[in-house]
PDB file of C-alpha atoms in Angstrom:
ATOM      1  CA  MET A   1    -104.112  53.109   2.812  1.00 59.00           C
ATOM      2  CA  PRO A   2    -106.129  53.527  -0.351  1.00 68.00           C
ATOM      3  CA  SER A   3    -107.132  50.369  -2.203  1.00 76.00           C
ATOM      4  CA  TRP A   4    -105.436  51.579  -5.394  1.00 75.00           C
ATOM      5  CA  VAL A   5    -102.029  51.381  -3.731  1.00 73.00           C
ATOM      6  CA  VAL A   6    -100.768  47.964  -4.791  1.00 80.00           C
ATOM      7  CA  ILE A   7     -97.087  47.120  -5.097  1.00 80.00           C
ATOM      8  CA  ASP A   8     -95.917  44.235  -7.231  1.00 86.00           C
ATOM      9  CA  PRO A   9     -93.785  41.821  -5.129  1.00 85.00           C
ATOM     10  CA  TRP A  10     -90.894  42.131  -7.603  1.00 90.00           C
ATOM     11  CA  ALA A  11     -90.977  45.901  -7.261  1.00 89.00           C
ATOM     12  CA  ASP A  12     -90.903  45.480  -3.496  1.00 82.00           C
ATOM     13  CA  VAL A  13     -87.834  43.235  -3.835  1.00 85.00           C
ATOM     14  CA  GLY A  14     -86.256  45.856  -6.082  1.00 89.00           C
ATOM     15  CA  PHE A  15     -86.960  48.626  -3.570  1.00 88.00           C
ATOM     16  CA  HIS A  16     -85.770  46.753  -0.476  1.00 87.00           C
ATOM     17  CA  LEU A  17     -83.703  43.599  -1.051  1.00 92.00           C
ATOM     18  CA  ALA A  18     -81.602  44.623  -4.055  1.00 92.00           C
ATOM     19  CA  PRO A  19     -80.304  47.873  -2.500  1.00 93.00           C
ATOM     20  CA  ALA A  20     -79.484  46.019   0.726  1.00 93.00           C
ATOM     21  CA  VAL A  21     -77.483  43.370  -1.125  1.00 94.00           C
ATOM     22  CA  PHE A  22     -75.623  45.877  -3.299  1.00 95.00           C
ATOM     23  CA  LEU A  23     -74.852  48.157  -0.352  1.00 94.00           C
ATOM     24  CA  LEU A  24     -73.545  45.173   1.622  1.00 94.00           C
ATOM     25  CA  LEU A  25     -71.243  44.189  -1.233  1.00 94.00           C
ATOM     26  CA  ASP A  26     -70.081  47.796  -1.561  1.00 95.00           C
ATOM     27  CA  LEU A  27     -69.409  48.004   2.172  1.00 91.00           C
ATOM     28  CA  LEU A  28     -67.482  44.759   2.395  1.00 90.00           C
ATOM     29  CA  PHE A  29     -65.347  45.038  -0.734  1.00 90.00           C
ATOM     30  CA  PHE A  30     -65.054  48.680  -1.812  1.00 90.00           C
ATOM     31  CA  SER A  31     -65.354  50.879   1.292  1.00 89.00           C
ATOM     32  CA  PRO A  32     -62.706  52.151   3.702  1.00 87.00           C
ATOM     33  CA  PRO A  33     -62.890  51.030   7.359  1.00 84.00           C
ATOM     34  CA  TRP A  34     -65.507  52.580   9.598  1.00 80.00           C
ATOM     35  CA  SER A  35     -64.476  54.556  12.607  1.00 83.00           C
ATOM     36  CA  ILE A  36     -67.887  55.013  14.235  1.00 88.00           C
ATOM     37  CA  PRO A  37     -68.170  53.762  17.831  1.00 91.00           C
ATOM     38  CA  PRO A  38     -71.402  52.078  19.020  1.00 92.00           C
ATOM     39  CA  LEU A  39     -72.673  55.098  20.983  1.00 94.00           C
ATOM     40  CA  SER A  40     -72.269  57.361  17.953  1.00 95.00           C
ATOM     41  CA  ALA A  41     -74.004  54.731  15.821  1.00 94.00           C
ATOM     42  CA  LEU A  42     -76.919  54.832  18.283  1.00 96.00           C
ATOM     43  CA  GLY A  43     -77.057  58.618  17.948  1.00 96.00           C
ATOM     44  CA  VAL A  44     -77.054  58.547  14.150  1.00 96.00           C
ATOM     45  CA  SER A  45     -79.614  55.714  14.076  1.00 96.00           C
ATOM     46  CA  SER A  46     -81.885  57.589  16.486  1.00 97.00           C
ATOM     47  CA  VAL A  47     -81.752  60.772  14.428  1.00 97.00           C
ATOM     48  CA  LEU A  48     -82.575  58.809  11.254  1.00 97.00           C
ATOM     49  CA  ALA A  49     -85.397  56.834  12.892  1.00 96.00           C
ATOM     50  CA  PHE A  50     -87.070  59.830  14.494  1.00 96.00           C
ATOM     51  CA  GLY A  51     -86.525  61.978  11.412  1.00 97.00           C
ATOM     52  CA  TYR A  52     -88.290  59.326   9.358  1.00 96.00           C
ATOM     53  CA  TRP A  53     -91.104  59.146  11.918  1.00 95.00           C
ATOM     54  CA  TRP A  54     -91.537  62.920  11.669  1.00 96.00           C
ATOM     55  CA  TRP A  55     -91.600  62.656   7.864  1.00 96.00           C
ATOM     56  CA  VAL A  56     -94.197  59.866   7.936  1.00 95.00           C
ATOM     57  CA  GLU A  57     -96.456  61.918  10.228  1.00 95.00           C
ATOM     58  CA  HIS A  58     -95.922  65.026   8.105  1.00 96.00           C
ATOM     59  CA  CYS A  59     -96.945  63.124   4.959  1.00 94.00           C
ATOM     60  CA  PHE A  60     -99.997  61.745   6.800  1.00 94.00           C
ATOM     61  CA  THR A  61    -101.194  65.275   7.546  1.00 95.00           C
ATOM     62  CA  HIS A  62    -101.186  66.014   3.802  1.00 95.00           C
ATOM     63  CA  ASN A  63    -102.573  62.829   2.243  1.00 92.00           C
ATOM     64  CA  GLY A  64    -104.526  61.231   5.112  1.00 91.00           C
ATOM     65  CA  TRP A  65    -102.914  57.781   5.005  1.00 89.00           C
ATOM     66  CA  TYR A  66     -99.690  56.150   6.111  1.00 90.00           C
ATOM     67  CA  PRO A  67     -97.259  54.468   3.713  1.00 86.00           C
ATOM     68  CA  TYR A  68     -97.404  51.221   5.725  1.00 86.00           C
ATOM     69  CA  PRO A  69    -100.671  49.709   7.030  1.00 86.00           C
ATOM     70  CA  LEU A  70     -99.018  48.869  10.359  1.00 91.00           C
ATOM     71  CA  PHE A  71     -98.785  52.572  11.223  1.00 93.00           C
ATOM     72  CA  GLU A  72    -102.577  52.883  11.015  1.00 91.00           C
ATOM     73  CA  LEU A  73    -102.976  50.055  13.542  1.00 93.00           C
ATOM     74  CA  LEU A  74    -100.536  51.486  16.106  1.00 94.00           C
ATOM     75  CA  SER A  75    -101.238  54.322  18.515  1.00 94.00           C
ATOM     76  CA  PRO A  76     -98.713  57.186  18.536  1.00 92.00           C
ATOM     77  CA  ALA A  77     -97.067  55.702  21.650  1.00 95.00           C
ATOM     78  CA  TRP A  78     -96.647  52.301  19.973  1.00 96.00           C
ATOM     79  CA  ARG A  79     -95.322  53.989  16.846  1.00 95.00           C
ATOM     80  CA  GLY A  80     -92.719  55.572  19.108  1.00 95.00           C
ATOM     81  CA  VAL A  81     -91.830  52.130  20.452  1.00 97.00           C
ATOM     82  CA  LEU A  82     -91.553  50.873  16.870  1.00 96.00           C
ATOM     83  CA  PHE A  83     -89.130  53.638  15.901  1.00 96.00           C
ATOM     84  CA  VAL A  84     -87.061  53.252  19.085  1.00 97.00           C
ATOM     85  CA  GLY A  85     -86.816  49.552  18.215  1.00 97.00           C
ATOM     86  CA  SER A  86     -85.817  50.486  14.674  1.00 96.00           C
ATOM     87  CA  ALA A  87     -83.037  52.712  15.983  1.00 97.00           C
ATOM     88  CA  LEU A  88     -81.780  49.864  18.185  1.00 97.00           C
ATOM     89  CA  VAL A  89     -81.875  47.427  15.262  1.00 97.00           C
ATOM     90  CA  MET A  90     -79.962  49.922  13.080  1.00 96.00           C
ATOM     91  CA  THR A  91     -77.357  50.311  15.823  1.00 97.00           C
ATOM     92  CA  GLY A  92     -77.009  46.544  16.201  1.00 96.00           C
ATOM     93  CA  SER A  93     -76.712  46.178  12.438  1.00 95.00           C
ATOM     94  CA  THR A  94     -73.983  48.824  12.331  1.00 94.00           C
ATOM     95  CA  VAL A  95     -71.995  47.078  15.069  1.00 93.00           C
ATOM     96  CA  CYS A  96     -72.413  43.660  13.424  1.00 93.00           C
ATOM     97  CA  LEU A  97     -71.537  44.932   9.941  1.00 93.00           C
ATOM     98  CA  LYS A  98     -68.466  46.664  11.333  1.00 91.00           C
ATOM     99  CA  TRP A  99     -67.416  43.325  12.862  1.00 89.00           C
ATOM    100  CA  VAL A 100     -68.056  41.446   9.580  1.00 90.00           C
ATOM    101  CA  TYR A 101     -66.108  44.114   7.674  1.00 90.00           C
ATOM    102  CA  GLY A 102     -63.156  43.572  10.009  1.00 87.00           C
ATOM    103  CA  ARG A 103     -63.223  39.810   9.484  1.00 86.00           C
ATOM    104  CA  VAL A 104     -63.512  40.085   5.701  1.00 87.00           C
ATOM    105  CA  ASN A 105     -60.865  42.793   5.316  1.00 84.00           C
ATOM    106  CA  GLY A 106     -58.594  42.036   8.281  1.00 77.00           C
ATOM    107  CA  TRP A 107     -59.276  45.405   9.894  1.00 73.00           C
ATOM    108  CA  GLY A 108     -59.495  45.628  13.670  1.00 66.00           C
ATOM    109  CA  VAL A 109     -58.207  42.068  14.052  1.00 59.00           C
ATOM    110  CA  GLU A 110     -55.735  41.515  16.884  1.00 62.00           C
ATOM    111  CA  GLY A 111     -52.353  40.097  15.929  1.00 59.00           C
ATOM    112  CA  PRO A 112     -50.591  39.899  12.587  1.00 58.00           C
ATOM    113  CA  ILE A 113     -52.535  39.189   9.439  1.00 54.00           C
ATOM    114  CA  VAL A 114     -51.006  36.275   7.584  1.00 58.00           C
ATOM    115  CA  VAL A 115     -51.338  36.371   3.826  1.00 58.00           C
ATOM    116  CA  ARG A 116     -50.772  33.015   2.190  1.00 58.00           C
ATOM    117  CA  ASP A 117     -50.442  32.298  -1.464  1.00 65.00           C
ATOM    118  CA  ARG A 118     -52.331  29.573  -3.277  1.00 64.00           C
ATOM    119  CA  GLU A 119     -49.469  27.016  -3.114  1.00 71.00           C
ATOM    120  CA  GLU A 120     -49.279  27.270   0.684  1.00 65.00           C
ATOM    121  CA  VAL A 121     -53.032  26.780   0.983  1.00 60.00           C
ATOM    122  CA  GLU A 122     -52.984  23.764  -1.342  1.00 67.00           C
ATOM    123  CA  LYS A 123     -50.077  22.213   0.608  1.00 72.00           C
ATOM    124  CA  GLY A 124     -51.967  22.744   3.850  1.00 63.00           C
ATOM    125  CA  LEU A 125     -49.432  25.167   5.309  1.00 57.00           C
TER     126      LEU A 125
END
């Protein structure tokens, strides 16, 4: 990576952390329930991971450097392992977020959902 490529830590937070937090809030409070099963999530995650890998390699052929220094240290085989791992992490995240969504919104929970008003909660009912 060229020496002139320097990213301010706050910009990095803005590019990575802020979108993750806002997307999580959007998912939990404003989105309809997901209907994607784990195997389909693995398929989608794999397509995204390997599509991104192709794009990274395509960009490398044009500018001669990778967007992340780690890619320069890894052989093509280890980059493949990295992207397979990324697809598995994305799949696990999808399954976990689907579970959290169900707990927050009462979707996919077995049994009746009991809605209590504030007075019942304060009385300990």
